[in-house]
CSV table of C-alpha atoms in Angstrom, one decimal:
chain,number,residue,atom,x,y,z
A,6,MET,CA,0.0,0.0,0.3
A,7,ARG,CA,2.7,2.5,0.9
A,8,ARG,CA,4.5,1.3,-2.2
A,9,GLY,CA,1.5,1.9,-4.4
A,10,ARG,CA,1.4,5.6,-2.8
A,11,THR,CA,5.1,6.2,-3.3
A,12,LEU,CA,4.8,5.5,-7.2
A,13,ILE,CA,1.9,7.5,-7.4
A,14,PHE,CA,3.8,10.4,-6.3
A,15,VAL,CA,6.6,9.9,-8.7
A,16,PHE,CA,4.3,9.9,-11.9
A,17,LEU,CA,2.8,13.4,-10.5
A,18,ILE,CA,6.0,14.5,-10.2
A,19,ILE,CA,7.3,13.2,-13.4
A,20,ILE,CA,3.9,14.5,-14.8
A,21,ILE,CA,4.3,18.1,-13.6
A,22,GLY,CA,7.8,18.4,-14.8
A,23,LEU,CA,7.1,17.2,-18.2
A,24,ILE,CA,4.3,19.9,-17.9
A,25,VAL,CA,6.3,22.5,-17.0
A,26,ALA,CA,8.8,21.6,-19.3
A,27,PHE,CA,6.3,21.9,-22.4
A,28,VAL,CA,5.3,25.1,-20.9
A,29,ALA,CA,8.8,26.4,-21.0
A,30,PHE,CA,9.8,25.2,-23.9
A,31,ARG,CA,6.7,27.1,-25.8
A,32,GLN,CA,7.7,29.9,-24.2
A,33,PHE,CA,11.0,30.7,-24.8
A,34,ILE,CA,12.4,28.4,-27.3
A,35,LEU,CA,8.6,28.7,-30.2
A,36,THR,CA,7.6,32.2,-29.7
A,37,PRO,CA,10.0,34.5,-31.6
A,38,THR,CA,11.3,37.0,-30.1
A,39,ALA,CA,10.6,40.8,-31.1
A,40,ALA,CA,12.6,42.6,-33.8
A,41,ASP,CA,14.1,45.6,-32.3
A,42,GLN,CA,12.2,48.8,-34.0
A,43,PRO,CA,14.6,51.3,-35.7
A,44,VAL,CA,14.6,54.6,-34.8
A,45,PHE,CA,13.6,57.2,-37.3
A,46,ILE,CA,15.2,60.8,-37.1
A,47,ASP,CA,13.7,64.2,-38.9
A,48,VAL,CA,16.0,65.5,-40.9
A,49,TYR,CA,15.2,68.7,-43.1
A,50,ILE,CA,14.6,69.0,-46.8
A,51,ALA,CA,13.5,71.3,-49.5
A,52,ALA,CA,9.9,71.9,-49.4
A,53,GLN,CA,10.3,74.0,-52.8
A,54,SER,CA,12.8,75.1,-55.0
A,55,ILE,CA,15.0,77.6,-53.7
A,56,PRO,CA,17.2,79.8,-56.1
A,57,GLN,CA,20.7,80.6,-55.8
A,58,GLY,CA,21.3,82.9,-53.3
A,59,GLY,CA,17.4,82.5,-51.8
A,60,LYS,CA,17.2,82.9,-48.4
A,61,ILE,CA,17.1,79.6,-46.2
A,62,THR,CA,13.3,79.9,-44.4
A,63,GLU,CA,11.5,78.0,-42.6
A,64,GLU,CA,8.5,77.8,-44.6
A,65,ALA,CA,10.9,76.4,-47.4
A,66,LEU,CA,11.9,73.7,-45.5
A,67,THR,CA,9.9,69.7,-44.9
A,68,THR,CA,11.3,67.2,-42.3
A,69,MET,CA,11.6,63.6,-43.9
A,70,ASN,CA,11.9,60.6,-41.5
A,71,LEU,CA,15.3,58.7,-42.4
A,72,PRO,CA,16.6,55.7,-40.5
A,73,GLN,CA,19.4,56.6,-37.6
A,74,ALA,CA,22.0,54.5,-40.1
A,75,ASN,CA,21.2,56.5,-42.7
A,76,VAL,CA,21.5,59.6,-40.9
A,77,LEU,CA,24.9,61.7,-41.8
A,78,ASP,CA,26.8,64.8,-39.9
A,79,VAL,CA,26.3,67.0,-42.5
A,80,MET,CA,22.5,66.5,-42.7
A,81,TYR,CA,20.5,69.2,-40.8
A,82,THR,CA,18.0,67.8,-38.0
A,83,ARG,CA,15.0,69.3,-36.1
A,84,ASP,CA,17.8,70.2,-33.3
A,85,GLU,CA,19.6,71.8,-35.9
A,86,VAL,CA,17.1,74.1,-37.2
A,87,GLY,CA,18.3,76.8,-35.8
A,88,ALA,CA,21.8,77.2,-37.4
A,89,LEU,CA,20.0,76.3,-40.9
A,90,ILE,CA,17.7,79.5,-41.1
A,91,ALA,CA,20.1,81.9,-39.2
A,92,ASN,CA,21.2,84.1,-41.8
A,93,LYS,CA,21.6,81.4,-44.3
A,94,VAL,CA,21.6,81.3,-48.3
A,95,ALA,CA,21.6,78.1,-51.0
A,96,LYS,CA,24.9,78.4,-52.6
A,97,PHE,CA,23.7,76.9,-55.7
A,98,PRO,CA,19.7,76.3,-56.7
A,99,LEU,CA,18.6,73.6,-54.8
A,100,ASP,CA,15.3,71.4,-56.0
A,101,GLN,CA,12.3,70.2,-54.4
A,102,GLY,CA,12.7,67.2,-52.4
A,103,VAL,CA,16.6,67.7,-52.0
A,104,VAL,CA,18.5,66.8,-48.4
A,105,ILE,CA,20.0,70.4,-47.0
A,106,THR,CA,23.7,69.5,-46.2
A,107,GLU,CA,26.0,71.9,-44.7
A,108,SER,CA,27.9,72.3,-48.2
A,109,MET,CA,24.4,73.4,-49.9
A,110,VAL,CA,24.2,76.4,-47.8
A,111,SER,CA,26.5,79.8,-46.6
A,112,ASP,CA,26.4,82.6,-44.4
A,113,ALA,CA,24.3,85.6,-46.3
A,114,SER,CA,27.3,87.9,-45.9
A,115,SER,CA,29.6,85.8,-48.1
A,116,ALA,CA,29.7,86.0,-51.5
A,117,VAL,CA,27.7,83.1,-53.3
A,118,PRO,CA,29.6,81.6,-56.5
A,119,ILE,CA,27.7,82.3,-59.5
A,120,SER,CA,27.8,79.3,-61.7
A,121,GLY,CA,26.6,81.1,-64.9
A,122,PRO,CA,24.0,80.3,-67.5
A,123,GLN,CA,22.3,76.7,-67.4
A,124,TRP,CA,23.2,76.2,-71.3
A,125,ALA,CA,27.4,77.2,-70.4
A,126,SER,CA,27.5,73.1,-68.9
A,127,LEU,CA,26.3,71.8,-72.8
A,128,ILE,CA,29.9,73.5,-73.3
A,129,PRO,CA,32.7,70.2,-73.3
A,130,PRO,CA,35.7,70.9,-71.2
A,131,GLY,CA,38.9,72.7,-73.0
A,132,MET,CA,36.0,74.5,-75.6
A,133,THR,CA,34.3,77.4,-76.3
A,134,ALA,CA,31.2,78.5,-77.9
A,135,MET,CA,31.5,82.0,-80.1
A,136,SER,CA,28.6,83.2,-82.4
A,137,LEU,CA,28.6,83.9,-86.0
A,138,PRO,CA,26.2,86.3,-88.7
A,139,ALA,CA,24.3,84.0,-90.3
A,140,ASN,CA,21.7,84.0,-92.8
A,141,ARG,CA,19.3,81.6,-95.6
A,142,LEU,CA,21.7,80.8,-97.8
A,143,SER,CA,24.8,79.8,-95.2
A,144,LEU,CA,22.7,78.2,-92.8
A,145,SER,CA,21.5,75.6,-95.8
A,146,GLY,CA,18.3,76.8,-96.0
A,147,TYR,CA,17.5,76.5,-92.1
A,148,ALA,CA,17.8,73.2,-92.3
A,149,ILE,CA,20.6,73.4,-89.5
A,150,ASN,CA,19.8,73.8,-85.8
A,151,ASP,CA,20.0,73.1,-82.2
A,152,GLY,CA,22.6,70.3,-81.6
A,153,ALA,CA,23.4,70.3,-85.4
A,154,HIS,CA,27.0,68.8,-86.5
A,155,ILE,CA,28.0,71.2,-89.5
A,156,ASN,CA,31.6,71.8,-91.8
A,157,ILE,CA,32.4,75.5,-92.2
A,158,ASN,CA,33.6,77.2,-95.3
A,159,ALA,CA,34.9,80.1,-96.3
A,160,CYS,CA,36.0,82.4,-99.2
A,161,LEU,CA,38.9,84.8,-99.7
A,162,LEU,CA,39.7,87.4,-102.3
A,163,PHE,CA,43.7,87.6,-102.6
A,164,VAL,CA,45.0,91.2,-104.7
A,165,ASP,CA,48.9,92.2,-105.0
A,166,ILE,CA,50.0,94.8,-103.0
A,167,ASP,CA,53.4,97.2,-102.9
A,168,PRO,CA,55.0,95.4,-99.7
A,169,THR,CA,56.6,98.7,-98.6
A,170,PHE,CA,53.5,100.9,-99.1
A,171,GLN,CA,51.2,98.0,-98.3
A,172,THR,CA,49.1,99.5,-101.5
A,173,ILE,CA,47.1,97.8,-104.4
A,174,LEU,CA,49.5,97.3,-107.4
A,175,PRO,CA,49.8,98.5,-110.2
A,176,ASN,CA,51.6,101.5,-108.4
A,177,LEU,CA,51.0,105.5,-109.8
A,178,THR,CA,53.8,107.2,-111.2
A,179,ALA,CA,54.8,110.3,-111.2
A,180,VAL,CA,57.0,112.5,-114.2
A,181,LEU,CA,60.7,113.3,-113.0
A,182,THR,CA,62.7,115.3,-115.3
A,183,GLY,CA,66.3,117.2,-115.3
A,184,THR,CA,67.3,120.7,-116.7
A,185,GLY,CA,70.9,119.7,-116.4
A,186,PHE,CA,73.2,121.3,-113.9
A,187,GLY,CA,73.4,125.0,-112.4
A,188,SER,CA,76.5,126.2,-114.7
A,189,VAL,CA,78.7,124.8,-116.5
A,190,THR,CA,82.3,126.5,-116.9
A,191,GLY,CA,85.4,126.2,-119.0
A,192,SER,CA,88.8,125.3,-117.0
A,193,GLU,CA,92.5,125.1,-118.4
A,194,GLY,CA,93.9,121.7,-118.0
A,195,THR,CA,90.9,119.4,-118.1
A,196,GLY,CA,88.1,121.3,-120.5
A,197,PHE,CA,85.5,121.8,-119.1
A,198,ALA,CA,84.4,122.1,-114.7
A,199,VAL,CA,80.6,121.8,-113.0
A,200,GLU,CA,80.0,124.0,-110.5
A,201,GLY,CA,76.2,123.5,-108.3
A,202,LEU,CA,73.6,120.9,-108.1
A,203,PRO,CA,71.3,119.6,-110.8
A,204,VAL,CA,67.8,120.8,-111.7
A,205,LEU,CA,65.2,118.4,-111.2
A,206,THR,CA,61.5,118.8,-111.8
A,207,LEU,CA,58.6,116.4,-110.7
A,208,GLY,CA,55.3,116.7,-112.2
A,209,VAL,CA,52.1,114.6,-111.0
A,210,ALA,CA,49.2,114.3,-112.6
A,211,ALA,CA,45.7,114.9,-110.9
A,212,ALA,CA,45.1,111.3,-111.0
A,213,GLY,CA,48.6,109.7,-111.5
A,214,SER,CA,49.1,107.5,-114.2
A,215,SER,CA,49.1,103.6,-113.3
A,216,GLN,CA,52.2,102.1,-113.2
A,217,GLY,CA,52.7,99.6,-117.0
A,218,ARG,CA,55.5,98.1,-119.0
A,219,LEU,CA,57.1,98.3,-121.8
A,220,GLU,CA,56.9,95.9,-124.3
A,221,LEU,CA,57.9,95.7,-128.5
A,222,ASP,CA,55.8,95.4,-131.1
A,223,PRO,CA,56.2,92.3,-133.5
A,224,SER,CA,54.9,93.7,-136.2
A,225,LEU,CA,56.2,96.9,-136.6
A,226,GLN,CA,59.2,96.4,-134.1
A,227,GLN,CA,58.1,99.6,-132.1
A,228,PRO,CA,58.2,99.9,-128.6
A,229,TYR,CA,55.1,100.7,-126.6
A,230,PHE,CA,54.2,101.3,-122.9
A,231,LEU,CA,51.1,99.2,-121.6
A,232,VAL,CA,48.8,100.3,-118.8
A,233,PRO,CA,46.4,98.5,-116.9
A,234,SER,CA,42.1,99.2,-118.1
A,235,GLU,CA,41.4,98.4,-114.6
A,236,VAL,CA,42.2,97.7,-111.6
A,237,GLN,CA,43.7,94.6,-110.2
A,238,ARG,CA,40.7,91.9,-110.3
A,239,PRO,CA,41.3,89.6,-106.6
A,240,ARG,CA,41.7,86.3,-107.0
A,241,MET,CA,39.2,83.8,-105.1
A,242,VAL,CA,40.0,80.8,-103.0
A,243,CYS,CA,37.8,78.9,-101.4
A,244,GLN,CA,38.6,75.8,-98.7
A,245,THR,CA,36.7,73.6,-95.6
A,246,LEU,CA,38.1,75.6,-92.6
A,247,LEU,CA,36.6,73.1,-89.4
A,248,GLN,CA,35.0,69.4,-89.7
A,249,ASP,CA,32.3,68.3,-87.8
A,250,VAL,CA,31.6,71.2,-85.4
A,251,THR,CA,28.5,71.5,-83.4
A,252,VAL,CA,26.0,74.0,-82.7
A,253,LEU,CA,25.0,75.1,-79.8
A,254,LYS,CA,22.3,77.6,-80.1
A,255,LEU,CA,20.9,79.0,-83.6
A,256,GLY,CA,19.3,82.5,-82.8
A,257,ASN,CA,19.2,84.3,-79.7
A,258,TYR,CA,19.2,83.4,-76.1
A,259,SER,CA,16.5,84.7,-74.0
A,260,TYR,CA,18.0,87.4,-71.5
A,261,ILE,CA,16.1,88.9,-68.4
A,262,PRO,CA,15.5,92.9,-69.6
A,263,THR,CA,16.6,94.8,-66.6
A,264,SER,CA,12.9,97.1,-66.7
A,265,THR,CA,9.9,95.3,-67.4
A,266,VAL,CA,7.8,97.1,-69.6
A,267,ALA,CA,3.8,96.7,-69.4
A,268,VAL,CA,2.6,94.4,-72.1
A,269,GLN,CA,-0.9,95.5,-73.6
A,270,PRO,CA,-3.4,92.8,-73.8
A,271,ALA,CA,-3.1,91.5,-77.6
A,272,ASP,CA,-6.7,91.6,-79.7
A,273,PRO,CA,-7.3,87.8,-79.8
A,274,GLN,CA,-8.7,88.3,-83.6
A,275,ALA,CA,-5.5,90.1,-84.7
A,276,GLN,CA,-3.3,87.5,-86.8
A,277,GLN,CA,0.6,87.6,-84.9
A,278,ALA,CA,3.4,88.3,-86.9
A,279,PRO,CA,5.9,85.3,-87.9
A,280,PRO,CA,8.9,85.2,-85.6
A,281,PRO,CA,11.8,86.4,-87.4
A,282,ALA,CA,14.4,84.5,-88.8
A,283,PRO,CA,17.3,83.8,-87.1
A,284,ASP,CA,20.6,85.5,-88.3
A,285,ILE,CA,23.6,84.5,-85.8
A,286,ILE,CA,24.5,81.1,-84.7
A,287,THR,CA,26.3,80.6,-81.6
A,288,LEU,CA,29.1,77.1,-82.2
A,289,ILE,CA,31.4,74.9,-79.8
A,290,VAL,CA,34.9,75.6,-80.6
A,291,SER,CA,38.3,75.1,-79.3
A,292,PRO,CA,40.2,78.4,-78.2
A,293,GLN,CA,42.5,78.4,-81.4
A,294,ASP,CA,39.5,77.9,-84.1
A,295,SER,CA,37.3,80.6,-82.0
A,296,ILE,CA,40.0,83.3,-82.9
A,297,THR,CA,40.5,81.7,-86.5
A,298,LEU,CA,36.5,82.6,-87.2
A,299,THR,CA,36.9,86.1,-85.6
A,300,TYR,CA,39.7,86.9,-87.7
A,301,LEU,CA,37.4,85.8,-91.1
A,302,MET,CA,34.3,87.8,-89.3
A,303,TYR,CA,36.3,91.2,-89.1
A,304,THR,CA,38.2,90.4,-92.6
A,305,ASN,CA,34.7,90.3,-94.7
A,306,ALA,CA,35.3,86.9,-95.5
A,307,GLN,CA,32.5,84.9,-96.9
A,308,ILE,CA,31.5,82.2,-94.7
A,309,SER,CA,29.2,79.1,-95.3
A,310,MET,CA,28.0,76.1,-93.1
A,311,THR,CA,27.3,72.6,-94.5
A,312,LEU,CA,25.0,70.1,-92.6
A,313,ARG,CA,26.1,66.5,-91.9
A,314,ASN,CA,25.2,63.5,-90.1
A,315,PRO,CA,25.5,63.4,-86.5
A,316,SER,CA,27.2,59.7,-86.1
A,317,ASP,CA,29.7,60.4,-89.1
A,318,GLN,CA,32.9,61.5,-87.0
A,319,ALA,CA,35.4,61.0,-90.4
A,320,ARG,CA,37.5,64.1,-91.1
A,321,GLN,CA,38.1,64.6,-94.9
A,322,ALA,CA,41.4,66.1,-96.7
A,323,THR,CA,40.0,68.4,-99.1
A,324,GLU,CA,41.4,70.4,-102.5
A,325,ALA,CA,41.0,74.3,-102.0
A,326,SER,CA,39.0,75.9,-104.8
A,327,THR,CA,40.8,78.0,-107.2
A,328,LEU,CA,39.9,78.8,-110.9
A,329,GLN,CA,42.8,76.8,-111.9
A,330,PHE,CA,41.5,73.7,-109.5
A,331,LEU,CA,38.1,74.1,-111.3
A,332,LEU,CA,39.6,74.0,-114.8
A,333,SER,CA,42.0,71.3,-114.0
A,334,GLN,CA,39.8,68.9,-111.5
A,335,TYR,CA,36.5,68.7,-113.9
A,336,ASN,CA,38.4,69.3,-117.3
A,337,ILE,CA,36.4,72.7,-117.9
A,338,PRO,CA,38.0,74.4,-121.0
A,339,VAL,CA,38.1,77.8,-121.6
A,340,PRO,CA,36.3,79.0,-124.4
A,341,ALA,CA,37.7,79.8,-127.6
A,342,LYS,CA,37.4,83.7,-129.2
A,343,LEU,CA,34.6,82.7,-132.2
A,344,PRO,CA,33.7,85.3,-134.6
A,345,TYR,CA,29.9,85.4,-133.2
A,346,ALA,CA,28.5,85.9,-129.7
A,347,MET,CA,25.4,85.8,-128.2
A,348,GLN,CA,22.6,88.8,-128.1
A,349,PRO,CA,22.2,90.2,-125.6
A,350,ALA,CA,25.8,90.2,-124.3
A,351,LEU,CA,26.4,88.4,-121.2
A,352,THR,CA,28.7,90.3,-118.8
A,353,THR,CA,27.7,89.0,-115.4
A,354,LEU,CA,25.8,85.9,-114.3
A,355,THR,CA,22.3,86.7,-112.4
A,356,SER,CA,20.5,84.3,-109.9
A,357,PRO,CA,17.0,83.5,-110.4
A,358,PHE,CA,14.5,85.4,-108.4
A,359,LEU,CA,12.9,83.2,-106.1
A,360,PRO,CA,9.6,83.6,-104.9
A,361,ASN,CA,10.1,84.0,-101.2
A,362,ASP,CA,13.0,85.9,-101.6
A,363,THR,CA,12.8,89.3,-99.6
A,364,VAL,CA,14.1,92.4,-101.6
A,365,THR,CA,15.8,94.2,-98.9
A,366,VAL,CA,15.8,98.3,-100.5
A,367,PRO,CA,18.4,100.5,-99.0
A,368,ALA,CA,17.3,103.7,-96.9
A,369,GLN,CA,17.3,106.7,-98.8
């Protein structure tokens, strides 16, 4: 009887131990531990676009929650808002939603660096932009536009000049005559003696005479003096100067006028005038090429531009075009002198008039 009670107690102890072990296993082993919740911190961002040099105010700011691990020391938190709005301005334009850092703001008392116009960033390092006058013909019928790739051709006129006077040949001439010496007297032993200086006379015509040359007539065997019938004719040469030049802008850039003029409301029924045709083009060239183009522009050289494929980056060697090159390259014969000719006489080549050509009448 006593032994039976002992067994019952042992079984109860075992059962209670199993229950306690099961509960402990469910409580500490099977139940997952709660993950640590991350800590978020409010940092300041731009609530609106802030221009360069714009004052930093609370109205222009808002906050954004970031995990503490992602917050950097250069960011502004709620505890540092006083330092952010204390006489601070934007160093450069800040877009809406940008996180404000210490490198983006500076004291209003210090100078704000000026980055220049936004289109200046389109110019590659080591290059520069310059403008040239243009018209419908030089712009390939306005086929050239922003971002186009072009070649630049130039035509020049050459004349012969006197290297000393730096004037166009032939020079003008004057008549120099002599009337002998001052006096000639006889002398024993020598026959005569010269006393005094020669007397010379210089005569210049009203308009001067062109310097010519002396030639011999083969038929009469008589010399005659040739003078030019007109001024020297210039000799023209054309050549490709630059290849694969990028166009930055066709026409004028927009600018902000210093004074704003009140614009009268336009009549909705009135026909609006078409925009003016562009008369200027801005190119991206090297500094040396910009100097070359400036020289050509101020020497009245005729500059034309040809459109090319932007994917074509090849450079082609070209021959300069002169009258001799045209005759030899394209097998153009010099016309023979015939005993007949066309009537009326052709002394100039006139381009045909196009219907949309604009005729400019000079001011009287």
